[in-house]
Tab-separated table of C-alpha atoms in Angstrom:
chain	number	residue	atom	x	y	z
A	351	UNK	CA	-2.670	-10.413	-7.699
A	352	UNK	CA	-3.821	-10.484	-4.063
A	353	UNK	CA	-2.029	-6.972	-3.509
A	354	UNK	CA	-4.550	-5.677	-6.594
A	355	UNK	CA	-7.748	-7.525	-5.262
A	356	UNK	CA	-6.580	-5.723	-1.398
A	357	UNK	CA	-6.143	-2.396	-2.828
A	358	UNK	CA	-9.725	-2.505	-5.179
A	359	UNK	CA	-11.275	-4.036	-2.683
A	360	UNK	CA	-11.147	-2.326	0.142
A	361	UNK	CA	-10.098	1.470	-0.338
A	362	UNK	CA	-11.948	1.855	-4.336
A	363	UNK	CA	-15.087	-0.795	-3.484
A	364	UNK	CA	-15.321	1.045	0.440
A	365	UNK	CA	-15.639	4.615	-1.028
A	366	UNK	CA	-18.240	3.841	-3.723
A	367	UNK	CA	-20.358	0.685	-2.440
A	368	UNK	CA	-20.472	1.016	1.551
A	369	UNK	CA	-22.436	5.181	1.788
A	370	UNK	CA	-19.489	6.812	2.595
A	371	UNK	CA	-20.603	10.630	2.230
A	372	UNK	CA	-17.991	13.587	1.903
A	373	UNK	CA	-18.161	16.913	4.625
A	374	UNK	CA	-20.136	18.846	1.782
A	375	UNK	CA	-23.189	15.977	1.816
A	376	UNK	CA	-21.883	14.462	-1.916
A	377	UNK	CA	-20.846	11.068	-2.638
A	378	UNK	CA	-16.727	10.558	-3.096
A	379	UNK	CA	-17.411	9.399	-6.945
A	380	UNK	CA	-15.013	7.974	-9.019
A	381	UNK	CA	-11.518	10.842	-8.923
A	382	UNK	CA	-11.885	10.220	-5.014
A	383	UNK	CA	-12.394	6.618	-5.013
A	384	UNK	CA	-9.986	5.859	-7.779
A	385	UNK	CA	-6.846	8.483	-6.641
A	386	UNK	CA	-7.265	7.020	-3.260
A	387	UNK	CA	-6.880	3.498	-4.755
A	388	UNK	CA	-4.027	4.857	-7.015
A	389	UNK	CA	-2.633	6.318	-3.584
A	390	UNK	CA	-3.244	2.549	-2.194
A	391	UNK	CA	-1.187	0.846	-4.477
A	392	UNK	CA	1.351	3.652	-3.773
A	393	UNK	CA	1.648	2.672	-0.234
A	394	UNK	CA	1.139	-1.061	-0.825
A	395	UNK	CA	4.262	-1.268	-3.430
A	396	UNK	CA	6.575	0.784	-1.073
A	397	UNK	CA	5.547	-1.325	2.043
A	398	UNK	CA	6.267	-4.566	0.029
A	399	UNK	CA	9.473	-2.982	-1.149
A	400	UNK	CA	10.183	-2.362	2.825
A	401	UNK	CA	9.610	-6.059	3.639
A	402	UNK	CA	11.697	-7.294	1.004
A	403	UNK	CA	14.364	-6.029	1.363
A	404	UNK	CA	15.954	-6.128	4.706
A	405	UNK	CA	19.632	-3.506	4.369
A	406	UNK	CA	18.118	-0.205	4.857
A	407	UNK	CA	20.494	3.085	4.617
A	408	UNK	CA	19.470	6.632	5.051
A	409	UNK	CA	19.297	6.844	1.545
A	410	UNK	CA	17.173	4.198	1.258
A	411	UNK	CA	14.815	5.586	4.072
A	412	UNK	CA	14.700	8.968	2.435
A	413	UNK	CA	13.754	7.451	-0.731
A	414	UNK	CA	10.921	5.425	0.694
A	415	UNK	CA	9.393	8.729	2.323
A	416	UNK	CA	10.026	10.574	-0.915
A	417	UNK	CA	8.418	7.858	-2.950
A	418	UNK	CA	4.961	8.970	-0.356
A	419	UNK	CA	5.723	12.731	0.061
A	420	UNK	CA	5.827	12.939	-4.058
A	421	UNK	CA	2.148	11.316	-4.324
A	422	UNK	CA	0.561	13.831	-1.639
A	423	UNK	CA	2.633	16.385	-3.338
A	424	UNK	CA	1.129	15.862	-7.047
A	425	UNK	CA	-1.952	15.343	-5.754
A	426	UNK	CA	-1.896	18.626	-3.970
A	427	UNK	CA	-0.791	20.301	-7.330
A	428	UNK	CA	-3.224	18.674	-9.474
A	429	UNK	CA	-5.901	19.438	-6.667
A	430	UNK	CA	-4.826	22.953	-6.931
A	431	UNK	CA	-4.425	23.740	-10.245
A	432	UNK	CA	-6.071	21.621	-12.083
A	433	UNK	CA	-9.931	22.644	-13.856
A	434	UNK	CA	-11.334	19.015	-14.094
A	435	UNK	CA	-13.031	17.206	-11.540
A	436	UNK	CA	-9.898	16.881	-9.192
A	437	UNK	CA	-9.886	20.301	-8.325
A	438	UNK	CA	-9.865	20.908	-4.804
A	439	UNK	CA	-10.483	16.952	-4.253
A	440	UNK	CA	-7.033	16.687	-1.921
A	441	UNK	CA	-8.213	18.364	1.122
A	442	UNK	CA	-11.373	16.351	1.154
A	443	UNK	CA	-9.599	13.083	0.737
A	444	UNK	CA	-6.712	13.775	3.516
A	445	UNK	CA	-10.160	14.889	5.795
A	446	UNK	CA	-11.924	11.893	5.205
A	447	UNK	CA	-11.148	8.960	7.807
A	448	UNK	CA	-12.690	5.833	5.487
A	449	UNK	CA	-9.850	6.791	2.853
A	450	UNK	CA	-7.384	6.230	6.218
A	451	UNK	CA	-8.869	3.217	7.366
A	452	UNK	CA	-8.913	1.966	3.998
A	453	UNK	CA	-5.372	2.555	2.964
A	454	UNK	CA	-4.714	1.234	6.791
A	455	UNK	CA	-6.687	-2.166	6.213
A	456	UNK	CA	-4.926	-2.508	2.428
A	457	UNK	CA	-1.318	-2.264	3.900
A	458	UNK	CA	-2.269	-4.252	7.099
A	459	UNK	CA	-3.109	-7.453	5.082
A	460	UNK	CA	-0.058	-7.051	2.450
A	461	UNK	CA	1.923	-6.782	5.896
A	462	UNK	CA	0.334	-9.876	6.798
A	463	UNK	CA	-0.050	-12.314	3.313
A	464	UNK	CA	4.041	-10.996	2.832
A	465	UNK	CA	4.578	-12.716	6.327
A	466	UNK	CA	3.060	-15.942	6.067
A	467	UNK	CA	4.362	-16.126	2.509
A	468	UNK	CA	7.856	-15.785	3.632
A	469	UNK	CA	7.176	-18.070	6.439
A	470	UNK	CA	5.504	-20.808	4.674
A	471	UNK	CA	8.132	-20.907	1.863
A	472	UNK	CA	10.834	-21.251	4.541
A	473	UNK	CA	9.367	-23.741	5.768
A	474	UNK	CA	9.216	-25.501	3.031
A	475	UNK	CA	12.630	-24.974	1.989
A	476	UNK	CA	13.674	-25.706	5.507
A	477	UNK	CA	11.745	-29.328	4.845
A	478	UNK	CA	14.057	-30.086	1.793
A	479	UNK	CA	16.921	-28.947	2.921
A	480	UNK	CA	19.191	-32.004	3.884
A	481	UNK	CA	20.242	-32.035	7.380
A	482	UNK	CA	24.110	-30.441	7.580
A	483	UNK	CA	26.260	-32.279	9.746
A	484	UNK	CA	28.733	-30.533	12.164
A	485	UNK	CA	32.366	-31.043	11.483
A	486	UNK	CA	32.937	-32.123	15.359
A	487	UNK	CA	30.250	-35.209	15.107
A	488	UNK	CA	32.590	-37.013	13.139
């Protein structure tokens, strides 16, 4: 839930409510406010997937970076081919440094609530735990 809130928050609610105005003078709108959140929760899941799990292989790496390269990549092909109102939408978002920051601030705080919910529930397990006694003590 708090990934969801992030992600709306601050890369959909930053392009559409702060005056955030595209190179040609227009206003991003909602296929550039809501592709760039769609992109956010993209880059949110894989970076929670990173932080969870802590074996990492090559494969594992190159699946990560596919799992990214393959969103750019439709989004180029819809942005190129496409005769709706995401044509030619990718170079303005990838342009755009609010869709960066926002994406930046949106990973930066799952980075950070992932980290202080690890930590607080080992400490709390730690807490519970009872204490282990060492073989030589007795």
């Amino acid at each position: 839930l708090w990934h969801a809130l992030v992600v709306f928050y601050s890369v959909y609610f930053a392009l559409t409510e702060v005056g955030v105005v595209m190179p040609d003078g227009k206003e991003p709108g909602l296929w550039l406010a809501g592709t760039s959140a769609y992109g956010g929760c993209v880059f949110v899941v894989n970076a929670t997937l990173l932080l969870k799990f802590h074996i990492h292989d090559a494969f594992g790496i190159l699946l990560f970076i596919g799992s990214l390269a393959s969103f750019f990549l439709v989004f180029l092909l819809l942005s190129l081919f496409a005769r709706d109102d995401i044509r030619d939408l990718f170079a303005v978002t990838v342009q755009l440094p609010t869709v960066w920051l926002a994406l930046g601030f949106a990973v930066g705080q799952v980075f950070v609530f992932e980290l202080l919910y690890s930590s607080c529930r080992r400490l709390g397990t730690s807490e519970q735990r009872p204490l282990l006694r060492h073989v030589d003590d007795e």
